[in-house]
XYZ file of C-alpha atoms in Angstrom:
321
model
C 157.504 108.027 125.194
C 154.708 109.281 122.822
C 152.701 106.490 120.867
C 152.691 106.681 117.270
C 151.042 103.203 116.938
C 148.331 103.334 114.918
C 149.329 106.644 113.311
C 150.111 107.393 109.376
C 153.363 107.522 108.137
C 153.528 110.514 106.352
C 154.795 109.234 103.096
C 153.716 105.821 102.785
C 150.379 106.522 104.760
C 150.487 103.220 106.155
C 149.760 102.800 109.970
C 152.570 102.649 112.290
C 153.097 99.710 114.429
C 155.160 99.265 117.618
C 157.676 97.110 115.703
C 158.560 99.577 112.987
C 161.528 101.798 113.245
C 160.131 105.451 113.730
C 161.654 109.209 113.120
C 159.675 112.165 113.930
C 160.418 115.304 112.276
C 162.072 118.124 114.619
C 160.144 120.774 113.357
C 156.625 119.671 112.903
C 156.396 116.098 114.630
C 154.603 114.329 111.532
C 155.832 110.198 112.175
C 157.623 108.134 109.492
C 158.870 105.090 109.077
C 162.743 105.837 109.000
C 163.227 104.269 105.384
C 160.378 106.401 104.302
C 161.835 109.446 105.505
C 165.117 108.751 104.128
C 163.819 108.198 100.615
C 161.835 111.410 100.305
C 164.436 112.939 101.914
C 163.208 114.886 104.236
C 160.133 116.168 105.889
C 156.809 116.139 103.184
C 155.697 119.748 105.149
C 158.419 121.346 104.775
C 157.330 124.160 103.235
C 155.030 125.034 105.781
C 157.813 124.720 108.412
C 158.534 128.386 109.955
C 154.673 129.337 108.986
C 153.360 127.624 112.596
C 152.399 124.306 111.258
C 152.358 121.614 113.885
C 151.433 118.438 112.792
C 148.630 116.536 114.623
C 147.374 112.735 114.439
C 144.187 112.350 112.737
C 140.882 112.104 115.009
C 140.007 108.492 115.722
C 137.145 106.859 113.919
C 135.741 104.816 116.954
C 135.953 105.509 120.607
C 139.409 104.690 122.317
C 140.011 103.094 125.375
C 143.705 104.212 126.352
C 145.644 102.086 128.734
C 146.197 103.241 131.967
C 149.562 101.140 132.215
C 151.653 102.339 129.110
C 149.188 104.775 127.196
C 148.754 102.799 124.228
C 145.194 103.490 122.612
C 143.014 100.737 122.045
C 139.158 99.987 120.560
C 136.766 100.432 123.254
C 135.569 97.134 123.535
C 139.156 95.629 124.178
C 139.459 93.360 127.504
C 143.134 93.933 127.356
C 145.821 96.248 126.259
C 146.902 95.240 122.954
C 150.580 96.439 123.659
C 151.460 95.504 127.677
C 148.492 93.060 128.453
C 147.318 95.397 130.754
C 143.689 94.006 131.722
C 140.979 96.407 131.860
C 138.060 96.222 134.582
C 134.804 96.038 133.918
C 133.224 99.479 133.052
C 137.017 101.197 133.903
C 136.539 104.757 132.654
C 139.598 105.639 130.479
C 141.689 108.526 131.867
C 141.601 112.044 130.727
C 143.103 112.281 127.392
C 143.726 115.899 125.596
C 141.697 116.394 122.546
C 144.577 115.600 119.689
C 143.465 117.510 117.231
C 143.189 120.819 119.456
C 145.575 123.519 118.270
C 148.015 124.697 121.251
C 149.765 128.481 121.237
C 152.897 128.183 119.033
C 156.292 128.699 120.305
C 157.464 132.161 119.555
C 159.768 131.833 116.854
C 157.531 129.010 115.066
C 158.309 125.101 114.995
C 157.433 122.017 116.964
C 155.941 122.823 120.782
C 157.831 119.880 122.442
C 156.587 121.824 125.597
C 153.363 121.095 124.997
C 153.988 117.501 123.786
C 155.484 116.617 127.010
C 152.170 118.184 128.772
C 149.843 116.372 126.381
C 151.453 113.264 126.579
C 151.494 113.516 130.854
C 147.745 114.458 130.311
C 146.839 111.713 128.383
C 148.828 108.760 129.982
C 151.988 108.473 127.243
C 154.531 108.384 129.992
C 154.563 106.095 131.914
C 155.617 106.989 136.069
C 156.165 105.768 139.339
C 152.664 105.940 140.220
C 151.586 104.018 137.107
C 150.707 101.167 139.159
C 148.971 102.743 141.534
C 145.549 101.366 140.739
C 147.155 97.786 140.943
C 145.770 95.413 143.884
C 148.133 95.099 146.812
C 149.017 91.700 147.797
C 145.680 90.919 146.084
C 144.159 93.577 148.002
C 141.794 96.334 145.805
C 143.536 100.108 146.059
C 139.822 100.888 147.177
C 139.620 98.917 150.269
C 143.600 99.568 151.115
C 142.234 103.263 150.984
C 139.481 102.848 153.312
C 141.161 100.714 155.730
C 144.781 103.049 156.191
C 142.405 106.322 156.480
C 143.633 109.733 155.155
C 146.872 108.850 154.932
C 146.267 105.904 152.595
C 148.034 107.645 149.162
C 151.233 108.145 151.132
C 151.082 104.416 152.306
C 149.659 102.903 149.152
C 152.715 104.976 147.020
C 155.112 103.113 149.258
C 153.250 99.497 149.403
C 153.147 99.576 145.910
C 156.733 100.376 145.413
C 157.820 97.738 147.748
C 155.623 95.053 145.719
C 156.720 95.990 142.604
C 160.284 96.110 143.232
C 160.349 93.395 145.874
C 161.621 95.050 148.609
C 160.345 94.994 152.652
C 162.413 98.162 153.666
C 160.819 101.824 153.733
C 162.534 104.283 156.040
C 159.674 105.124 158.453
C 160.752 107.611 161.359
C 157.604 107.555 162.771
C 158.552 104.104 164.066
C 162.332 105.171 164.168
C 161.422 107.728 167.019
C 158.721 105.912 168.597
C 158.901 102.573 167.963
C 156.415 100.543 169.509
C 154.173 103.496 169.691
C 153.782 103.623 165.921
C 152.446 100.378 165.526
C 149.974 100.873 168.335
C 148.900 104.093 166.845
C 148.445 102.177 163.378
C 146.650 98.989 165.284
C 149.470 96.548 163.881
C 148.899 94.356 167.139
C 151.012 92.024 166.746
C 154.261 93.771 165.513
C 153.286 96.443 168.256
C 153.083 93.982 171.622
C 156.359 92.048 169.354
C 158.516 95.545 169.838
C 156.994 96.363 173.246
C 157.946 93.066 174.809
C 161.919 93.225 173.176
C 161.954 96.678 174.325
C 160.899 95.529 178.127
C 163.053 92.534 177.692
C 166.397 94.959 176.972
C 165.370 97.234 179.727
C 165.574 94.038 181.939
C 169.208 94.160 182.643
C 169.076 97.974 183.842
C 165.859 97.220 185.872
C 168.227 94.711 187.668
C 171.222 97.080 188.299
C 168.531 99.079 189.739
C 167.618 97.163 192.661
C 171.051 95.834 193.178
C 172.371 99.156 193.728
C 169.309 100.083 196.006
C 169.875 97.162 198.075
C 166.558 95.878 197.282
C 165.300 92.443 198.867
C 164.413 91.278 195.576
C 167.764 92.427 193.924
C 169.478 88.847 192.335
C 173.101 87.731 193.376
C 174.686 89.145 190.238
C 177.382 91.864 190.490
C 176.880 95.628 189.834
C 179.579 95.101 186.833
C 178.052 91.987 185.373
C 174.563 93.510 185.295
C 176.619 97.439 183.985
C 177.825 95.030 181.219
C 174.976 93.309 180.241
C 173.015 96.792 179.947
C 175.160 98.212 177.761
C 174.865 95.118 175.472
C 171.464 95.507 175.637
C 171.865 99.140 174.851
C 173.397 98.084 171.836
C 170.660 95.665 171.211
C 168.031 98.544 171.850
C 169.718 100.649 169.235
C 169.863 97.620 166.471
C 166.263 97.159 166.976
C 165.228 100.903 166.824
C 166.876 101.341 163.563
C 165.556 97.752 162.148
C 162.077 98.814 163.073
C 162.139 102.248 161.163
C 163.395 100.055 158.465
C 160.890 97.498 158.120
C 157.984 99.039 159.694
C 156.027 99.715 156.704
C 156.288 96.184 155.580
C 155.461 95.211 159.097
C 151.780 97.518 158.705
C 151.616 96.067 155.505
C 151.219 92.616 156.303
C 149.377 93.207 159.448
C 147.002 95.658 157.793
C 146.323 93.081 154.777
C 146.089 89.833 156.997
C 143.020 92.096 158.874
C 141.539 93.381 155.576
C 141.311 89.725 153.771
C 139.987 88.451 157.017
C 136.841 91.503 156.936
C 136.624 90.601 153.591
C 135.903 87.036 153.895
C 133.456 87.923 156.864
C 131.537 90.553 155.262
C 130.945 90.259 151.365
C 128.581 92.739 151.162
C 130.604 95.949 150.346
C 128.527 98.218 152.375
C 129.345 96.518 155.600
C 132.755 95.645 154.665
C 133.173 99.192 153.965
C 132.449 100.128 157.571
C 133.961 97.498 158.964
C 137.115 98.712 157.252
C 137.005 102.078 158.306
C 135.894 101.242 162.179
C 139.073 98.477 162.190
C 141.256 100.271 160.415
C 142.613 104.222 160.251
C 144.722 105.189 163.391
C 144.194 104.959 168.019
C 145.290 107.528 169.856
C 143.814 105.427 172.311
C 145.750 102.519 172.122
C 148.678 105.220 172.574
C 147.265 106.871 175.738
C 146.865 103.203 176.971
C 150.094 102.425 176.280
C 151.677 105.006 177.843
C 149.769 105.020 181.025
C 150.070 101.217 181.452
C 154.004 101.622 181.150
C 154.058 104.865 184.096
C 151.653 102.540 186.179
C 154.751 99.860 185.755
C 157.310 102.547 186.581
C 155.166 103.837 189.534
C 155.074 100.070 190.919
C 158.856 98.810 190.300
C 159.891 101.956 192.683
C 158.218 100.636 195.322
C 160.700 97.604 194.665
C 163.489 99.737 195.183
C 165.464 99.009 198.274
C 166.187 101.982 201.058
C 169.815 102.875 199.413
C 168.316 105.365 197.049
C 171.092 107.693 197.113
C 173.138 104.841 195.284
C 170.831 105.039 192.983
C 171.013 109.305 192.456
C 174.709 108.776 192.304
C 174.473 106.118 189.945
C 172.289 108.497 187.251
C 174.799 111.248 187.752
């Protein structure tokens, strides 16, 4: 919403304040307060109405500072927004404002430009969006050092982490981790989460595995029936599925905490911002390593649990088909 605070009322000429009960004329935008307006009866300008008059709020007398939060303007020397409590940082430069007494192109057939109201008031910070927070720490985390840490990816992540702090919630669809699932969190270095999903993933595979050398007549194969074991993988099927689609659900929050637990540690090891700086970017960003490692390490596994198999390997073919 536009902020009349600290504007004239038209009639009265007395500032408005948030409290007071405010009508803005339809076809010039000057404020009033609404019992002012309803005693003159009607707009003060409107005879210039029709002639392309657009009313404008009078240039400030001091410097503002304008709140990044909710747009309200305030003096320049203010610690804190007089209207949400925002609190400003130290040497914060105010965002870009437009100029409020510049004239804009009229609309063709005359009146108030709510067009360019709406653009003004995005401009200068009256509306107030999703990304309003945006500059807000993180779990007590500066946006800065969140940036450097995730990479180039950060204002993707940092849109989401600060959604999910402000609204309290730990699920974000991610189907980077929905498709690859461990994977993901070894490309992101989230350690622990990542070895966490690799180990229930090799733990539901377990069952199979079994069935495997059972079927192959294996020496190693344990004294469990081929049905027991065809049961217990397909509930561990089911299992695999639940946990795919819980961690494309929660992996986001997952990063999040693992990313932040690393971050406050740098921080406390490195105060000077130069080196934590580094530090940040060297631990942080994405491995395609860790990936490649991954990956190998599990076809090295494969490669070695064939030579478990026992000699019935047709059982096995058949089995497949």
């Amino acid at each position: 919403m536009y902020q009349f605070t600290g504007c004239p009322c038209s009639v009265c000429g007395k500032a408005l304040t948030d409290t007071d009960d405010i009508v803005v004329c339809p076809d010039c935008g000057a404020p009033y307060h609404r019992a002012c307006y309803e005693k003159q009866g009607g707009c003060v300008y409107a005879d210039k109405h029709g002639t392309g008059f657009e009313w404008t709020p009078p240039a400030s007398a001091q410097p503002e500072r304008r709140c990044p939060n909710c747009g309200t303007s305030n003096p320049e020397s203010a610690a804190r927004c007089s209207h949400c409590g925002y609190i400003f940082e130290a040497g914060q430069t105010p965002p870009p404002r437009v100029d409020a007494n510049r004239q804009a192109q009229q609309n063709p057939g005359g009146g108030f430009n709510y067009a360019r109201l709406y653009q003004e008031a995005q401009a200068g910070g009256y509306w107030q969006s999703s990304t309003a927070s945006a500059d807000e720490p993180i779990d007590g985390i500066p946006t800065e050092e969140w940036a450097t840490y995730l990479g180039p990816s950060s204002p993707s992540y940092l849109r989401d982490f600060s959604q999910m702090q402000k609204y309290g919630r730990k699920s974000s669809i991610c189907f980077s981790a929905l498709l690859f699932g461990p994977l993901y969190f070894f490309y992101r270095k989230a350690w622990k989460p990542a070895f966490a999903f690799l180990a229930v993933d090799l733990l539901l595979n377990l069952p199979a595995l079994l069935e495997l050398l059972v079927v192959s007549e294996s020496a190693l194969a344990p004294s469990i029936s081929v049905s027991s074991l065809l049961f217990l993988a397909q509930l561990a099927s089911i299992a695999s599925f639940a946990v795919m689609v819980l961690s494309g659900m929660f992996a986001k929050y997952l990063y999040r905490r693992s990313a932040a637990e690393r971050i406050r540690r740098i921080e406390a090891e490195f105060p000077d911002k130069a080196k934590r700086e580094a530090v940040l970017r060297a631990q942080g960003g994405v491995s395609w390593a860790a990936v490649v490692g991954v990956c190998t390490l599990m076809m090295v596994a494969g490669a070695v649990f064939s030579l478990l198999l026992g000699p019935n390997v047709d059982a096995i073919l058949n089995l497949l088909m």
